[in-house]
Amino acid sequence: MEAPGTTDPKLRLKGVAKAFTAPRTLKRTLAVTGVDLAVEAGEFICIVGPSGCGKSTVMNMIAGLDMPSSGTIEINGVPVAGPGADRGVMFQDYALFPWLTVEENIGFGLRNGTPGNGLSRGEVEARVREHVELVQLAGSETKYPHQLSGGMRQRVALARLLANGPDVLLMDEPLGALDAQTRLILQTELLRIWGETAPQAARKTAVFITHDIEEAVFLADRVVVMSRHPGRVRAVIPVDLARPRDEHIRATPRFGQLSEEIWGLIRAEAYEAIA
Amino acid sequence: MSDGLAGALAPRPEPRWATPARGAALPLLLLAAWQAWATTQPDITRAPSPVQVAATFVRLTASGDLPVSLLQSLGRVLGGFAAALVLGIVLGIAMGTSRTVRAAVEPIVESFRPVAPMAVLPIAILWFGTGTPAALSIVGYAAFFPLLLNTVHGVSQVDRTLLQAARTMGVPRLRILRKVVLPASLPSILLGARLALGVAWTAIIAAELAVGAKSGGGGSGGIGAMMFVFYAYSIDLNGIVACMIVIGLVALAIDRLFRGLERRLTPWRH
Amino acid sequence: MTQSVAETSAARLAGTAETGEAVHAVAPVSLVGTLPVLGPTTARRVFRHPAVTSALSFACFILAWWAVAVWTASPIQLPSPPAVASALIDLAQDGELFDNVSVSFVRLLISMAAAALLALPLGFSMGLSERVNSYVDPLLEMLRPISGIAWIPLGLFIFGIGGTLPVFIMAYVAFFPMLLNTVAGVRGSDRKLVAAARTMGVSPLRIVRLVVLPGALPTIIVGVRIAFAGAWAAIIAAELIGSPSGLGFAIEWYRELLMSPNVFAYIIVVSAVGYTCDLLLQLLRRRLTPWASGAELA
């Protein structure tokens, strides 16, 4: 799974572990341990695993919101010291600012954070405009999040993520709150916006967390399967399905085989998790 | 993961003992400053000091004046509160379950609500004189609104699927009221009772103070009247502060008592 | 109408608590109608429309008042509605009513402003810093149970009879709900939103201004409404005992003169002003926090 070649991978996790201390009892629990992973530029990685396997913890550490207790996380060979706009995060419930309109949400980072540094007002406006259109939200710019459907909110979050121009896209179950049909549609749309039709060099690097195995197979170049107690990487499954992918790929035998293989790795623990 | 937003912005570890020590610092400092200030004042100003307040408290307790006044005030609060409890809950359930009753009563309730108990006091005095009945009516008036509004709120917030579930099981309507609506709205009703008792306690102090002030000190006892006597006749500032502290402690005790009661009576919420 | 009434009631009843927890009492304001435990009957259907019922009940209330007034024939204890109405008109015409309302109202504004000036910065620092909170919170928790009313005798010594005492009492009463709701609002601001802003490289100060402040605003406004309700109740007590002017003074003044119609007229004014101010505060809330529909008050 280590990438060949001399240059650093886009994102590398080396022996990453994270322990939390309970506030009252001061008891330490190991959330994840021994996570090694190298993600190449332009690669789409999905992390799947049963609840409590530390998927979100890993993502928070990559984002710089949490620091590993041991081990290192590197972007282009540089250790992560905190949050930075080179890594954009899409949160589980989107984390849209309820008091900002669609347009203001998409432009929030550009107007108030580091992504807007060095950009003129006009450039910022143009970039916001472009991303409103990219996710087909023209006409809804002045609406507040609570006035939008779940699918539209998801697209606002995606536009905000992309407008900030990060190198690495970190997505924590971004489709989890949607109904099954909307999910299927947005999976395809996500691949289009990620740049599936472009050559790998032009694509963003993506780390996508999900509990949905078929979603992972449909989206990913490689699927990282995690197990729990403590969270660790159980297997990394390459997905050898051709791109660009469309919905028909779900009906192919290979798709079924891959899904079955991953489910086989998770099944026992998934049963444990609900027991 | 640390508590507080500061933790989210910049995590920082803390020793265990730090918090209580910091909490004690400011009150102790203020007490010391107060005592120091009081000792510099000439006797003629009768400036209160922490030491003298404590002494006054002991004296008033030993003589029985303070306990008697306190019991008198508490008795009035409980009497008025009991009346408000019955009235508030019955009317609250009626308003919560019937649209018609609610539409009929709500505007009248709403127009009385911004009228403070103290504004009604002059009417109570006109009607009942300056004795206990006036005090009871003021307390009842003050306690009525939180009880009523919280009961209405609780009853109308009951999960409709629970009602439907009970109906599909063939439970008669009155029994639904008793077995589903009442338990489901109990947290709200208890909250209302806690707030009501707090307001009632404030109202009785105000009423006793005002009756003392406006009937030339010939008032009818209670801790509020006692404070007024300290103010207007014996000019005993230490006594006033001692009364304030007792008033605060009673309010605190009422609050804690009801929170305990809430935990006991609605264990499914904790 | 029903909605606004419901919101008013929730805020008011929470107001009496002056606790942070009361925020929760305010939060679920979806008082949509009532619980259909008892099925509707045909007789009810006639009075179904809430506006009709409300108007009828109000008319009934005034008629009942009138009937009792005529029956008891004791105009000092219970003046009739027309007597009170004409007293109200007289008081309004000679300007006395307006004078007293404006005196009380100005006191209210001054004390609310003073309370806000103290409570908002303190609330933000307490909400943001666990350290500041641990210094200040215990002291405030000691003071909070002592009601504003209980400060009146001591206040009379310190400030004497006049305009300062009511302002002090009201500011004291208004301070706690404002502070507690500010702390609760700041603490309750969504961590995910703070995290999201951090991942976009927004500086901590900006996060406070752009994320924490708007997130806390709905809760702060509820605190202001609760503070107003408490202050409006306290002003009557403070003016009644320790002030030579204002609404509370006027009520007591006319009671001593046994001019009951004027007493009742002033009580109606107290109700009207209090109610109007609360409506205005709700309007302000809708203006300031258009994203938060009533039911979503955090």
Tab-separated table of N, CA and C in Angstrom, chain A residues 4-5 15 20 36 42 47-48 95 98 110 122 138-139 155 163 170 172 235 237 240 274:
chain	number	residue	atom	x	y	z
A	4	PRO	N	4.903	3.732	-4.555
A	4	PRO	CA	6.266	3.666	-5.059
A	4	PRO	C	6.748	5.053	-5.460
A	5	GLY	N	8.007	5.180	-5.720
A	5	GLY	CA	8.530	6.470	-6.181
A	5	GLY	C	9.224	7.198	-5.060
A	15	GLY	N	1.745	5.582	11.954
A	15	GLY	CA	1.585	5.107	13.333
A	15	GLY	C	0.710	6.011	14.174
A	20	PHE	N	-8.320	9.377	24.313
A	20	PHE	CA	-9.102	10.423	24.966
A	20	PHE	C	-9.119	10.185	26.459
A	36	ASP	N	-1.636	3.519	9.654
A	36	ASP	CA	-0.670	3.875	8.608
A	36	ASP	C	-1.425	3.967	7.301
A	42	GLY	N	-4.770	13.234	-5.994
A	42	GLY	CA	-5.815	12.895	-6.948
A	42	GLY	C	-6.545	11.609	-6.644
A	47	ILE	N	-13.217	5.665	3.768
A	47	ILE	CA	-12.982	4.930	5.007
A	47	ILE	C	-14.325	4.385	5.484
A	48	VAL	N	-14.426	3.071	5.609
A	48	VAL	CA	-15.650	2.480	6.146
A	48	VAL	C	-15.310	1.695	7.407
A	95	ALA	N	-22.579	21.665	8.893
A	95	ALA	CA	-22.073	22.844	9.605
A	95	ALA	C	-22.234	24.110	8.783
A	98	PRO	N	-26.323	29.025	10.198
A	98	PRO	CA	-27.767	29.228	9.987
A	98	PRO	C	-28.132	30.684	9.736
A	110	LEU	N	-13.703	32.463	2.001
A	110	LEU	CA	-13.008	33.410	1.126
A	110	LEU	C	-13.013	34.811	1.720
A	122	GLY	N	-13.410	41.498	-6.271
A	122	GLY	CA	-14.037	40.997	-7.489
A	122	GLY	C	-13.749	39.524	-7.713
A	138	ALA	N	-27.949	28.394	-8.419
A	138	ALA	CA	-28.316	29.729	-8.869
A	138	ALA	C	-29.821	29.914	-8.664
A	139	GLY	N	-30.179	31.063	-8.115
A	139	GLY	CA	-31.594	31.329	-7.822
A	139	GLY	C	-31.920	31.119	-6.361
A	155	ARG	N	-25.375	20.393	-1.067
A	155	ARG	CA	-24.671	21.021	-2.188
A	155	ARG	C	-24.032	22.342	-1.778
A	163	ALA	N	-15.037	26.067	-2.891
A	163	ALA	CA	-14.732	27.479	-3.128
A	163	ALA	C	-13.464	27.894	-2.411
A	170	LEU	N	-11.798	16.628	2.776
A	170	LEU	CA	-12.110	15.685	3.848
A	170	LEU	C	-13.617	15.712	4.056
A	172	ASP	N	-16.891	13.942	5.983
A	172	ASP	CA	-17.336	13.045	7.042
A	172	ASP	C	-18.804	12.710	6.843
A	235	ALA	N	-8.041	-3.453	6.650
A	235	ALA	CA	-7.620	-3.814	5.299
A	235	ALA	C	-7.785	-2.608	4.395
A	237	ILE	N	-8.732	-2.065	0.465
A	237	ILE	CA	-9.213	-2.795	-0.717
A	237	ILE	C	-9.173	-1.873	-1.926
A	240	ASP	N	-11.064	-1.795	-8.436
A	240	ASP	CA	-10.608	-1.789	-9.822
A	240	ASP	C	-11.762	-1.617	-10.801
A	274	ILE	N	-24.136	-3.495	17.471
A	274	ILE	CA	-25.536	-3.236	17.822
A	274	ILE	C	-26.001	-4.132	18.958
